[in-house]
Each structure stands twice: as structure tokens, then as C-alpha cells.
PDB file of C-alpha atoms and ligand atoms in Angstrom:
ATOM      1  CA  UNK N   1      -0.157   0.057   0.022  1.00 48.00           C
ATOM      2  CA  UNK N   2       2.938   2.451   0.893  1.00 50.00           C
ATOM      3  CA  UNK N   3       4.832   1.442  -2.231  1.00 54.00           C
ATOM      4  CA  UNK N   4       1.567   2.170  -4.191  1.00 54.00           C
ATOM      5  CA  UNK N   5       1.330   5.819  -2.808  1.00 59.00           C
ATOM      6  CA  UNK N   6       4.547   6.419  -4.111  1.00 80.00           C
ATOM      7  CA  UNK N   7       3.379   6.402  -7.876  1.00 93.00           C
ATOM      8  CA  UNK N   8       1.917   9.515  -9.174  1.00 95.00           C
ATOM      9  CA  UNK N   9       0.608   8.050 -12.367  1.00 96.00           C
ATOM     10  CA  UNK N  10       0.238   4.352 -13.640  1.00 98.00           C
ATOM     11  CA  UNK N  11      -0.593   3.183 -16.906  1.00 98.00           C
ATOM     12  CA  UNK N  12      -4.100   2.645 -18.147  1.00 98.00           C
ATOM     13  CA  UNK N  13      -2.811   0.153 -20.581  1.00 98.00           C
ATOM     14  CA  UNK N  14       0.216  -2.335 -19.696  1.00 99.00           C
ATOM     15  CA  UNK N  15       1.757  -4.511 -21.609  1.00 99.00           C
ATOM     16  CA  UNK N  16       4.354  -7.300 -21.178  1.00 99.00           C
ATOM     17  CA  UNK N  17       6.953  -8.990 -23.444  1.00 99.00           C
ATOM     18  CA  UNK N  18       7.371 -12.113 -21.058  1.00 98.00           C
ATOM     19  CA  UNK N  19      10.516 -13.197 -22.399  1.00 99.00           C
ATOM     20  CA  UNK N  20      13.408 -15.458 -20.782  1.00 98.00           C
ATOM     21  CA  UNK N  21      11.437 -18.503 -20.224  1.00 98.00           C
ATOM     22  CA  UNK N  22      14.032 -20.789 -21.919  1.00 98.00           C
ATOM     23  CA  UNK N  23      16.989 -18.988 -20.366  1.00 98.00           C
ATOM     24  CA  UNK N  24      15.500 -19.357 -16.698  1.00 99.00           C
ATOM     25  CA  UNK N  25      15.072 -22.999 -17.229  1.00 98.00           C
ATOM     26  CA  UNK N  26      18.492 -23.801 -18.880  1.00 98.00           C
ATOM     27  CA  UNK N  27      20.441 -21.400 -15.867  1.00 98.00           C
ATOM     28  CA  UNK N  28      18.646 -24.357 -13.847  1.00 98.00           C
ATOM     29  CA  UNK N  29      19.155 -27.101 -15.793  1.00 98.00           C
ATOM     30  CA  UNK N  30      15.827 -27.787 -16.187  1.00 98.00           C
ATOM     31  CA  UNK N  31      14.402 -28.508 -20.040  1.00 98.00           C
ATOM     32  CA  UNK N  32      13.051 -25.387 -21.479  1.00 98.00           C
ATOM     33  CA  UNK N  33       9.257 -26.194 -21.082  1.00 98.00           C
ATOM     34  CA  UNK N  34       9.703 -25.961 -17.397  1.00 98.00           C
ATOM     35  CA  UNK N  35      10.598 -22.664 -18.164  1.00 98.00           C
ATOM     36  CA  UNK N  36       7.067 -21.998 -20.046  1.00 98.00           C
ATOM     37  CA  UNK N  37       5.501 -23.782 -17.205  1.00 98.00           C
ATOM     38  CA  UNK N  38       6.761 -21.473 -14.563  1.00 98.00           C
ATOM     39  CA  UNK N  39       6.374 -18.368 -16.551  1.00 98.00           C
ATOM     40  CA  UNK N  40       2.492 -19.144 -17.030  1.00 98.00           C
ATOM     41  CA  UNK N  41       2.343 -19.355 -13.378  1.00 98.00           C
ATOM     42  CA  UNK N  42       4.258 -16.238 -13.203  1.00 98.00           C
ATOM     43  CA  UNK N  43       0.835 -14.472 -14.698  1.00 98.00           C
ATOM     44  CA  UNK N  44      -1.453 -14.723 -11.205  1.00 97.00           C
ATOM     45  CA  UNK N  45       0.744 -13.001  -9.377  1.00 97.00           C
ATOM     46  CA  UNK N  46       1.434 -10.027 -11.962  1.00 98.00           C
ATOM     47  CA  UNK N  47      -2.242  -9.982 -12.837  1.00 98.00           C
ATOM     48  CA  UNK N  48      -3.097  -9.478  -9.307  1.00 98.00           C
ATOM     49  CA  UNK N  49      -0.393  -7.172  -8.615  1.00 98.00           C
ATOM     50  CA  UNK N  50      -1.814  -4.782 -11.675  1.00 98.00           C
ATOM     51  CA  UNK N  51      -5.148  -4.904 -10.417  1.00 98.00           C
ATOM     52  CA  UNK N  52      -3.632  -3.677  -7.131  1.00 98.00           C
ATOM     53  CA  UNK N  53      -2.138  -0.678  -8.830  1.00 98.00           C
ATOM     54  CA  UNK N  54      -5.758  -0.164 -10.743  1.00 97.00           C
ATOM     55  CA  UNK N  55      -4.271  -0.945 -13.687  1.00 98.00           C
ATOM     56  CA  UNK N  56      -7.396  -1.128 -16.291  1.00 98.00           C
ATOM     57  CA  UNK N  57      -5.376  -3.146 -19.512  1.00 98.00           C
ATOM     58  CA  UNK N  58      -3.166  -6.087 -19.182  1.00 99.00           C
ATOM     59  CA  UNK N  59      -1.436  -6.960 -22.717  1.00 99.00           C
ATOM     60  CA  UNK N  60       0.580 -10.220 -22.471  1.00 98.00           C
ATOM     61  CA  UNK N  61       2.750 -11.282 -25.205  1.00 98.00           C
ATOM     62  CA  UNK N  62       2.918 -15.104 -25.128  1.00 98.00           C
ATOM     63  CA  UNK N  63       3.155 -16.016 -28.409  1.00 98.00           C
ATOM     64  CA  UNK N  64       4.585 -14.967 -31.841  1.00 98.00           C
ATOM     65  CA  UNK N  65       3.805 -16.019 -35.482  1.00 98.00           C
ATOM     66  CA  UNK N  66       7.602 -16.371 -35.170  1.00 98.00           C
ATOM     67  CA  UNK N  67       7.779 -18.814 -32.373  1.00 98.00           C
ATOM     68  CA  UNK N  68       6.216 -21.378 -34.687  1.00 98.00           C
ATOM     69  CA  UNK N  69       9.828 -22.047 -35.977  1.00 98.00           C
ATOM     70  CA  UNK N  70      10.314 -23.472 -33.034  1.00 98.00           C
ATOM     71  CA  UNK N  71      11.614 -27.490 -32.300  1.00 98.00           C
ATOM     72  CA  UNK N  72       7.913 -29.078 -32.769  1.00 98.00           C
ATOM     73  CA  UNK N  73       8.272 -30.537 -29.131  1.00 98.00           C
ATOM     74  CA  UNK N  74       8.791 -26.934 -27.391  1.00 98.00           C
ATOM     75  CA  UNK N  75       5.687 -25.769 -29.942  1.00 98.00           C
ATOM     76  CA  UNK N  76       3.614 -28.815 -28.911  1.00 97.00           C
ATOM     77  CA  UNK N  77       4.614 -28.553 -25.313  1.00 98.00           C
ATOM     78  CA  UNK N  78       3.734 -24.293 -25.229  1.00 98.00           C
ATOM     79  CA  UNK N  79       0.385 -24.964 -26.481  1.00 98.00           C
ATOM     80  CA  UNK N  80      -0.546 -28.238 -23.850  1.00 98.00           C
ATOM     81  CA  UNK N  81       0.896 -25.747 -21.045  1.00 98.00           C
ATOM     82  CA  UNK N  82      -1.631 -23.139 -22.470  1.00 97.00           C
ATOM     83  CA  UNK N  83      -4.597 -25.678 -22.511  1.00 97.00           C
ATOM     84  CA  UNK N  84      -4.100 -26.362 -19.157  1.00 98.00           C
ATOM     85  CA  UNK N  85      -3.483 -23.006 -18.262  1.00 97.00           C
ATOM     86  CA  UNK N  86      -6.671 -22.329 -19.090  1.00 97.00           C
ATOM     87  CA  UNK N  87      -8.371 -25.152 -17.172  1.00 97.00           C
ATOM     88  CA  UNK N  88      -6.784 -24.556 -14.324  1.00 97.00           C
ATOM     89  CA  UNK N  89      -6.816 -20.276 -14.238  1.00 97.00           C
ATOM     90  CA  UNK N  90     -10.639 -19.856 -15.622  1.00 98.00           C
ATOM     91  CA  UNK N  91     -12.562 -20.517 -12.943  1.00 98.00           C
ATOM     92  CA  UNK N  92     -10.836 -18.188 -10.486  1.00 98.00           C
ATOM     93  CA  UNK N  93      -9.670 -15.571 -13.202  1.00 98.00           C
ATOM     94  CA  UNK N  94     -13.699 -15.209 -13.521  1.00 98.00           C
ATOM     95  CA  UNK N  95     -14.835 -15.197 -10.186  1.00 98.00           C
ATOM     96  CA  UNK N  96     -11.858 -12.096  -9.668  1.00 98.00           C
ATOM     97  CA  UNK N  97     -13.429 -10.186 -12.341  1.00 98.00           C
ATOM     98  CA  UNK N  98     -10.811 -10.520 -15.022  1.00 98.00           C
ATOM     99  CA  UNK N  99     -12.068  -9.954 -18.705  1.00 98.00           C
ATOM    100  CA  UNK N 100     -10.379 -12.344 -21.131  1.00 98.00           C
ATOM    101  CA  UNK N 101      -9.406 -11.534 -24.606  1.00 98.00           C
ATOM    102  CA  UNK N 102      -7.417 -12.652 -27.635  1.00 98.00           C
ATOM    103  CA  UNK N 103      -5.353 -10.978 -29.657  1.00 98.00           C
ATOM    104  CA  UNK N 104      -3.460 -12.476 -32.672  1.00 98.00           C
ATOM    105  CA  UNK N 105      -4.870 -15.376 -35.058  1.00 97.00           C
ATOM    106  CA  UNK N 106      -6.821 -18.445 -34.308  1.00 94.00           C
ATOM    107  CA  UNK N 107      -6.009 -19.910 -37.430  1.00 92.00           C
ATOM    108  CA  UNK N 108      -3.332 -22.372 -37.254  1.00 91.00           C
ATOM    109  CA  UNK N 109      -4.211 -23.360 -33.278  1.00 95.00           C
ATOM    110  CA  UNK N 110      -5.852 -26.809 -32.700  1.00 95.00           C
ATOM    111  CA  UNK N 111      -9.409 -27.328 -32.493  1.00 97.00           C
ATOM    112  CA  UNK N 112      -8.805 -28.303 -29.310  1.00 96.00           C
ATOM    113  CA  UNK N 113      -7.167 -25.229 -27.894  1.00 96.00           C
ATOM    114  CA  UNK N 114      -9.294 -22.885 -29.728  1.00 97.00           C
ATOM    115  CA  UNK N 115     -12.588 -23.922 -28.607  1.00 97.00           C
ATOM    116  CA  UNK N 116     -10.859 -23.431 -25.096  1.00 97.00           C
ATOM    117  CA  UNK N 117      -9.946 -20.043 -25.585  1.00 98.00           C
ATOM    118  CA  UNK N 118     -13.679 -18.887 -27.322  1.00 98.00           C
ATOM    119  CA  UNK N 119     -15.268 -20.533 -24.314  1.00 98.00           C
ATOM    120  CA  UNK N 120     -13.214 -18.023 -21.816  1.00 98.00           C
ATOM    121  CA  UNK N 121     -13.931 -15.098 -24.062  1.00 98.00           C
ATOM    122  CA  UNK N 122     -17.399 -15.590 -23.671  1.00 98.00           C
ATOM    123  CA  UNK N 123     -17.759 -16.485 -20.011  1.00 98.00           C
ATOM    124  CA  UNK N 124     -15.833 -13.286 -18.736  1.00 98.00           C
ATOM    125  CA  UNK N 125     -16.890 -10.843 -21.741  1.00 98.00           C
ATOM    126  CA  UNK N 126     -18.788  -8.488 -19.081  1.00 98.00           C
ATOM    127  CA  UNK N 127     -16.075  -8.918 -16.192  1.00 98.00           C
ATOM    128  CA  UNK N 128     -14.569  -5.326 -16.000  1.00 98.00           C
ATOM    129  CA  UNK N 129     -11.927  -5.093 -13.396  1.00 98.00           C
ATOM    130  CA  UNK N 130      -9.070  -5.790 -15.524  1.00 98.00           C
ATOM    131  CA  UNK N 131      -8.962  -7.024 -19.117  1.00 98.00           C
ATOM    132  CA  UNK N 132      -6.326  -9.551 -19.695  1.00 98.00           C
ATOM    133  CA  UNK N 133      -5.593  -9.489 -23.337  1.00 98.00           C
ATOM    134  CA  UNK N 134      -3.402 -12.559 -24.433  1.00 98.00           C
ATOM    135  CA  UNK N 135      -1.193 -11.969 -27.802  1.00 98.00           C
ATOM    136  CA  UNK N 136      -1.183 -15.794 -29.244  1.00 98.00           C
ATOM    137  CA  UNK N 137       0.147 -16.254 -32.598  1.00 98.00           C
ATOM    138  CA  UNK N 138       0.411 -12.567 -32.621  1.00 98.00           C
ATOM    139  CA  UNK N 139       2.227 -10.420 -34.962  1.00 98.00           C
ATOM    140  CA  UNK N 140       2.526  -6.867 -35.465  1.00 98.00           C
ATOM    141  CA  UNK N 141       3.147  -6.883 -39.098  1.00 98.00           C
ATOM    142  CA  UNK N 142       0.297 -10.370 -40.023  1.00 98.00           C
ATOM    143  CA  UNK N 143      -1.811  -7.743 -37.740  1.00 98.00           C
ATOM    144  CA  UNK N 144      -1.458  -4.729 -40.056  1.00 98.00           C
ATOM    145  CA  UNK N 145      -1.739  -6.869 -43.085  1.00 98.00           C
ATOM    146  CA  UNK N 146      -4.760  -8.411 -42.251  1.00 98.00           C
ATOM    147  CA  UNK N 147      -6.606  -5.164 -41.115  1.00 98.00           C
ATOM    148  CA  UNK N 148      -5.310  -3.577 -44.892  1.00 98.00           C
ATOM    149  CA  UNK N 149      -6.835  -6.650 -46.194  1.00 98.00           C
ATOM    150  CA  UNK N 150     -10.544  -6.528 -44.496  1.00 98.00           C
ATOM    151  CA  UNK N 151     -10.176  -2.693 -45.590  1.00 98.00           C
ATOM    152  CA  UNK N 152      -9.617  -3.386 -49.355  1.00 98.00           C
ATOM    153  CA  UNK N 153     -12.531  -6.268 -48.927  1.00 98.00           C
ATOM    154  CA  UNK N 154     -14.490  -3.605 -47.373  1.00 98.00           C
ATOM    155  CA  UNK N 155     -14.352  -1.292 -50.225  1.00 98.00           C
ATOM    156  CA  UNK N 156     -13.068   2.004 -47.743  1.00 98.00           C
ATOM    157  CA  UNK N 157     -13.292   5.256 -49.108  1.00 98.00           C
ATOM    158  CA  UNK N 158      -9.822   6.077 -49.447  1.00 97.00           C
ATOM    159  CA  UNK N 159     -10.210   9.986 -48.091  1.00 98.00           C
ATOM    160  CA  UNK N 160     -11.821   8.498 -45.424  1.00 97.00           C
ATOM    161  CA  UNK N 161      -8.871   6.020 -44.324  1.00 98.00           C
ATOM    162  CA  UNK N 162      -6.849   7.931 -41.318  1.00 98.00           C
ATOM    163  CA  UNK N 163      -5.303   6.426 -37.740  1.00 97.00           C
ATOM    164  CA  UNK N 164      -8.537   6.028 -35.582  1.00 98.00           C
ATOM    165  CA  UNK N 165     -10.192   4.016 -38.695  1.00 98.00           C
ATOM    166  CA  UNK N 166      -7.056   1.715 -39.261  1.00 98.00           C
ATOM    167  CA  UNK N 167      -7.004   1.039 -35.824  1.00 98.00           C
ATOM    168  CA  UNK N 168     -10.584  -0.070 -35.760  1.00 98.00           C
ATOM    169  CA  UNK N 169      -8.757  -2.558 -38.158  1.00 98.00           C
ATOM    170  CA  UNK N 170      -6.419  -4.075 -35.907  1.00 98.00           C
ATOM    171  CA  UNK N 171      -7.073  -7.243 -32.840  1.00 98.00           C
ATOM    172  CA  UNK N 172      -7.009  -4.340 -30.917  1.00 98.00           C
ATOM    173  CA  UNK N 173     -10.027  -2.226 -32.011  1.00 98.00           C
ATOM    174  CA  UNK N 174     -11.677  -0.402 -29.114  1.00 97.00           C
ATOM    175  CA  UNK N 175      -9.028  -0.477 -26.939  1.00 98.00           C
ATOM    176  CA  UNK N 176      -6.854   2.103 -26.493  1.00 98.00           C
ATOM    177  CA  UNK N 177      -3.008   2.161 -27.188  1.00 98.00           C
ATOM    178  CA  UNK N 178      -0.338   0.901 -24.713  1.00 98.00           C
ATOM    179  CA  UNK N 179       0.897   3.603 -22.196  1.00 98.00           C
ATOM    180  CA  UNK N 180       4.031   0.998 -21.105  1.00 98.00           C
ATOM    181  CA  UNK N 181       5.678  -1.822 -22.619  1.00 99.00           C
ATOM    182  CA  UNK N 182       7.662  -3.821 -20.094  1.00 99.00           C
ATOM    183  CA  UNK N 183      10.001  -6.178 -21.692  1.00 99.00           C
ATOM    184  CA  UNK N 184      11.839  -8.983 -19.587  1.00 99.00           C
ATOM    185  CA  UNK N 185      15.503 -11.120 -20.028  1.00 98.00           C
ATOM    186  CA  UNK N 186      17.354  -8.333 -21.372  1.00 98.00           C
ATOM    187  CA  UNK N 187      16.656  -7.891 -25.472  1.00 98.00           C
ATOM    188  CA  UNK N 188      16.100  -4.235 -26.506  1.00 98.00           C
ATOM    189  CA  UNK N 189      14.172  -5.345 -29.108  1.00 98.00           C
ATOM    190  CA  UNK N 190      10.176  -5.306 -29.909  1.00 98.00           C
ATOM    191  CA  UNK N 191      10.488  -8.429 -31.542  1.00 98.00           C
ATOM    192  CA  UNK N 192       6.703  -7.766 -33.728  1.00 98.00           C
ATOM    193  CA  UNK N 193       5.240  -6.562 -30.712  1.00 98.00           C
ATOM    194  CA  UNK N 194       2.077  -4.100 -30.990  1.00 98.00           C
ATOM    195  CA  UNK N 195       4.011  -2.269 -33.752  1.00 98.00           C
ATOM    196  CA  UNK N 196       1.105   0.153 -34.495  1.00 98.00           C
ATOM    197  CA  UNK N 197      -0.247   0.433 -31.021  1.00 98.00           C
ATOM    198  CA  UNK N 198       3.327   1.184 -29.634  1.00 98.00           C
ATOM    199  CA  UNK N 199       3.738   4.124 -31.192  1.00 98.00           C
ATOM    200  CA  UNK N 200       4.201   6.562 -28.312  1.00 98.00           C
ATOM    201  CA  UNK N 201       4.254   3.742 -25.568  1.00 98.00           C
ATOM    202  CA  UNK N 202       7.341   4.169 -22.452  1.00 98.00           C
ATOM    203  CA  UNK N 203       9.928   1.554 -22.844  1.00 98.00           C
ATOM    204  CA  UNK N 204      11.391  -0.462 -19.836  1.00 98.00           C
ATOM    205  CA  UNK N 205      13.493  -3.622 -19.614  1.00 98.00           C
ATOM    206  CA  UNK N 206      15.074  -5.494 -17.187  1.00 98.00           C
ATOM    207  CA  UNK N 207      17.306  -8.482 -17.454  1.00 98.00           C
ATOM    208  CA  UNK N 208      15.539 -10.649 -14.880  1.00 98.00           C
ATOM    209  CA  UNK N 209      13.805 -13.579 -16.762  1.00 99.00           C
ATOM    210  CA  UNK N 210       9.770 -13.618 -16.716  1.00 99.00           C
ATOM    211  CA  UNK N 211       9.353 -16.189 -14.590  1.00 99.00           C
ATOM    212  CA  UNK N 212      11.734 -14.129 -11.849  1.00 98.00           C
ATOM    213  CA  UNK N 213       9.464 -11.194 -12.725  1.00 99.00           C
ATOM    214  CA  UNK N 214       7.689  -9.750  -9.576  1.00 98.00           C
ATOM    215  CA  UNK N 215       5.679  -7.799  -7.548  1.00 98.00           C
ATOM    216  CA  UNK N 216       8.556  -5.662  -6.529  1.00 98.00           C
ATOM    217  CA  UNK N 217      10.173  -5.686  -9.939  1.00 98.00           C
ATOM    218  CA  UNK N 218       6.671  -4.336 -11.374  1.00 98.00           C
ATOM    219  CA  UNK N 219       6.618  -1.950  -8.790  1.00 98.00           C
ATOM    220  CA  UNK N 220      10.299  -0.466 -10.269  1.00 98.00           C
ATOM    221  CA  UNK N 221       9.182  -0.117 -13.924  1.00 98.00           C
ATOM    222  CA  UNK N 222       5.571   1.491 -12.669  1.00 98.00           C
ATOM    223  CA  UNK N 223       8.046   3.479 -10.412  1.00 97.00           C
ATOM    224  CA  UNK N 224      10.121   4.714 -13.829  1.00 98.00           C
ATOM    225  CA  UNK N 225       7.242   4.702 -15.678  1.00 98.00           C
ATOM    226  CA  UNK N 226       5.852   7.404 -13.515  1.00 97.00           C
ATOM    227  CA  UNK N 227       8.397   9.413 -13.793  1.00 96.00           C
ATOM    228  CA  UNK N 228       8.982   9.376 -17.453  1.00 97.00           C
ATOM    229  CA  UNK N 229       7.668  13.013 -19.037  1.00 96.00           C
ATOM    230  CA  UNK N 230       5.520  11.636 -22.155  1.00 96.00           C
ATOM    231  CA  UNK N 231       5.079  14.870 -25.098  1.00 96.00           C
ATOM    232  CA  UNK N 232       4.261  12.581 -28.115  1.00 96.00           C
ATOM    233  CA  UNK N 233       5.817  15.456 -29.947  1.00 96.00           C
ATOM    234  CA  UNK N 234       5.224  18.257 -28.530  1.00 96.00           C
ATOM    235  CA  UNK N 235       7.248  20.363 -26.076  1.00 94.00           C
ATOM    236  CA  UNK N 236       7.732  19.873 -22.303  1.00 88.00           C
ATOM    237  CA  UNK N 237       5.140  21.404 -20.389  1.00 72.00           C
ATOM    238  CA  UNK N 238       2.714  21.737 -23.484  1.00 60.00           C
TER     239      UNK N 238
HETATM  240  C1  IPE O 301       9.437 -16.825 -23.885  1.00 66.86           C
HETATM  241  O1  IPE O 301      10.697 -16.986 -23.620  1.00 66.86           O
HETATM  242  C2  IPE O 301       8.278 -17.448 -24.401  1.00 66.86           C
HETATM  243  C3  IPE O 301       8.171 -17.462 -26.135  1.00 66.86           C
HETATM  244  C4  IPE O 301       8.625 -16.858 -26.795  1.00 66.86           C
HETATM  245  C5  IPE O 301       7.462 -18.661 -26.167  1.00 66.86           C
HETATM  246  P1  IPE O 301      11.702 -18.035 -23.898  1.00 66.86           P
HETATM  247  O2  IPE O 301      11.415 -19.269 -24.650  1.00 66.86           O
HETATM  248  O3  IPE O 301      11.850 -16.891 -25.725  1.00 66.86           O
HETATM  249  O4  IPE O 301      12.963 -17.996 -23.336  1.00 66.86           O
HETATM  250  P2  IPE O 301      14.105 -17.607 -24.140  1.00 66.86           P
HETATM  251  O5  IPE O 301      14.261 -16.238 -24.332  1.00 66.86           O
HETATM  252  O6  IPE O 301      14.884 -18.082 -24.657  1.00 66.86           O
HETATM  253  O7  IPE O 301      15.035 -17.334 -22.701  1.00 66.86           O
HETATM  254  C1  IPE O 302       9.127 -12.484 -28.176  1.00 66.86           C
HETATM  255  O1  IPE O 302      10.141 -13.124 -27.543  1.00 66.86           O
HETATM  256  C2  IPE O 302       8.010 -13.371 -27.862  1.00 66.86           C
HETATM  257  C3  IPE O 302       7.205 -13.809 -26.831  1.00 66.86           C
HETATM  258  C4  IPE O 302       7.491 -12.960 -26.028  1.00 66.86           C
HETATM  259  C5  IPE O 302       6.123 -14.180 -26.990  1.00 66.86           C
HETATM  260  P1  IPE O 302      10.975 -14.262 -27.898  1.00 66.86           P
HETATM  261  O2  IPE O 302      11.704 -14.830 -27.533  1.00 66.86           O
HETATM  262  O3  IPE O 302      10.186 -14.922 -29.643  1.00 66.86           O
HETATM  263  O4  IPE O 302      11.902 -13.120 -29.302  1.00 66.86           O
HETATM  264  P2  IPE O 302      13.223 -12.737 -30.575  1.00 66.86           P
HETATM  265  O5  IPE O 302      13.652 -14.036 -30.935  1.00 66.86           O
HETATM  266  O6  IPE O 302      14.144 -12.480 -28.687  1.00 66.86           O
HETATM  267  O7  IPE O 302      13.203 -11.587 -30.879  1.00 66.86           O
HETATM  268 MG1   MG O 303      12.929 -15.412 -26.282  1.00 66.86          MG
END
């Protein structure tokens, strides 16, 4: 409680690139999948902490369109862990007022997992404590291409096309842009995540692997965000 009050502002929409599961496992002599399991388990405590900070939208990058290129055993393992996570966590997420959403393509995902994702979205659609937006089979370039395809198909008048209208064709339609994007595990790159929506997001990177990223780490990120001046191309103090 005391620490939360130090923050002069919190992001309305926080997005996290949950990286470093594999290295976390390897550093402990464990198989990479153990890292993915530990990574999904970490979601619960970070989500809880976000609710306590009154963050309204949490977007988590869980699986990219490029991640399909990993060895098939790892990909299959990640899919299985995701199914198990939905089964295990859904009742409590629902009880806690979490609205689940998905961004990315459902095409290419197994029927069973697709069904689970659809049911979870349907069950929680009226919850309003926090939106948990899971980026799964997500790629920023694919998202933009999907949007352009639908804009062309709909015969949108080019003169009407602006940023606002374009945003309505993205997977995140209706959601505000992320205010802060955190990347765990040290890399300083965006890896195809929210490339349109993140145009003016603040960035924060930490060397900590995702399974070790705890409430204190989150608080450090929020504290730094709280001290940032967002200018959006204007001049200080405008
Ligand atoms: C992030 O952890 C999770 C996914 C990309 C699915 P990684 O699996 O990329 O972990 P590192 O980067 O290899 O440590
Ligand atoms: C980004 O991590 C994707 C997710 C966290 C889901 P990667 O591990 O796939 O990214 P790169 O390969 O380091 O750019
Ligand atoms: Mg990685």
C-alpha cells in the first residue's frame, strides 16, 4: 500500500513481452518447457499486482507468429501448457472479475485450444475489473496486413482512411494504445509486438527472466514510468 502511493501516475494499459522462460530453465538445468510452465504460473501474481495498482488493461505477449519456427516439441509443449493454464486458472480469473481477450490469429491453432479460448472469452466478456489481453499467435506485421486486407475487402474510401479508422481494423479495436511496454530478460527489441499501437508507448527493459519478474520488479517499472514525461512530439509543459 505504502509503495503504491509513491506513484504519481500508473499506465492505463500495460503490455509485457514475457521473455526469458527458456534461459530461466536452462540456468537451473531444467528443460525449456519447465520455464514455460513457470512463466504461465507467474501471470497470476503479476495480474493480481496490476489489479492492486488499478491498471485497467494488461496485454501479455505469449506466443509470436515467428515462434512456430521453434522445434516442434517445444511448440507442442507450449500449446499443451496453454490448454492446461486455461483449465486451471479460468474459474478463479472469472471469480476475480477478469475479462479475457485474445489478440492474434486463431487460424493455425488446434480445434481443442481454439474452443477453450472462445469459451474463456465468452464466459468472462462482462467482467470489468481488468482486461487480460493475451497476444497468442500474434505478429504485428500480420495484424497490419490483416487490417489492410479487410479495409480493401470492405471497399473503404481512401479519403476516409485515417489512424482512427485504421485502428478499428486491428485486433485491438476498441482498446486504447499501451502506455508502457515492459520487456523482461534483457533484449532491447520489440520482436513484432504492437508495432502500430506502441508508437508512443514508454519502454522499460529489465534483465530479469519472466518467471522471476515479481511484484517488486513490476513496482520498479511503474515507478520509472511514473517519472517519465510523455511529450507525444510536443514541447515540455504543453
Ligand atoms: C518467452 O521465452 C516465451 C516465448 C517466446 C514463447 P523464451 O522461450 O523466448 O525464452 P528465451 O528467450 O529463450 O530465454
Ligand atoms: C518475443 O520473444 C515473443 C514472446 C515473448 C512471446 P522471442 O524470444 O520470440 O523474441 P526474439 O526471438 O528474442 O526476438
Ligand atoms: Mg526469447
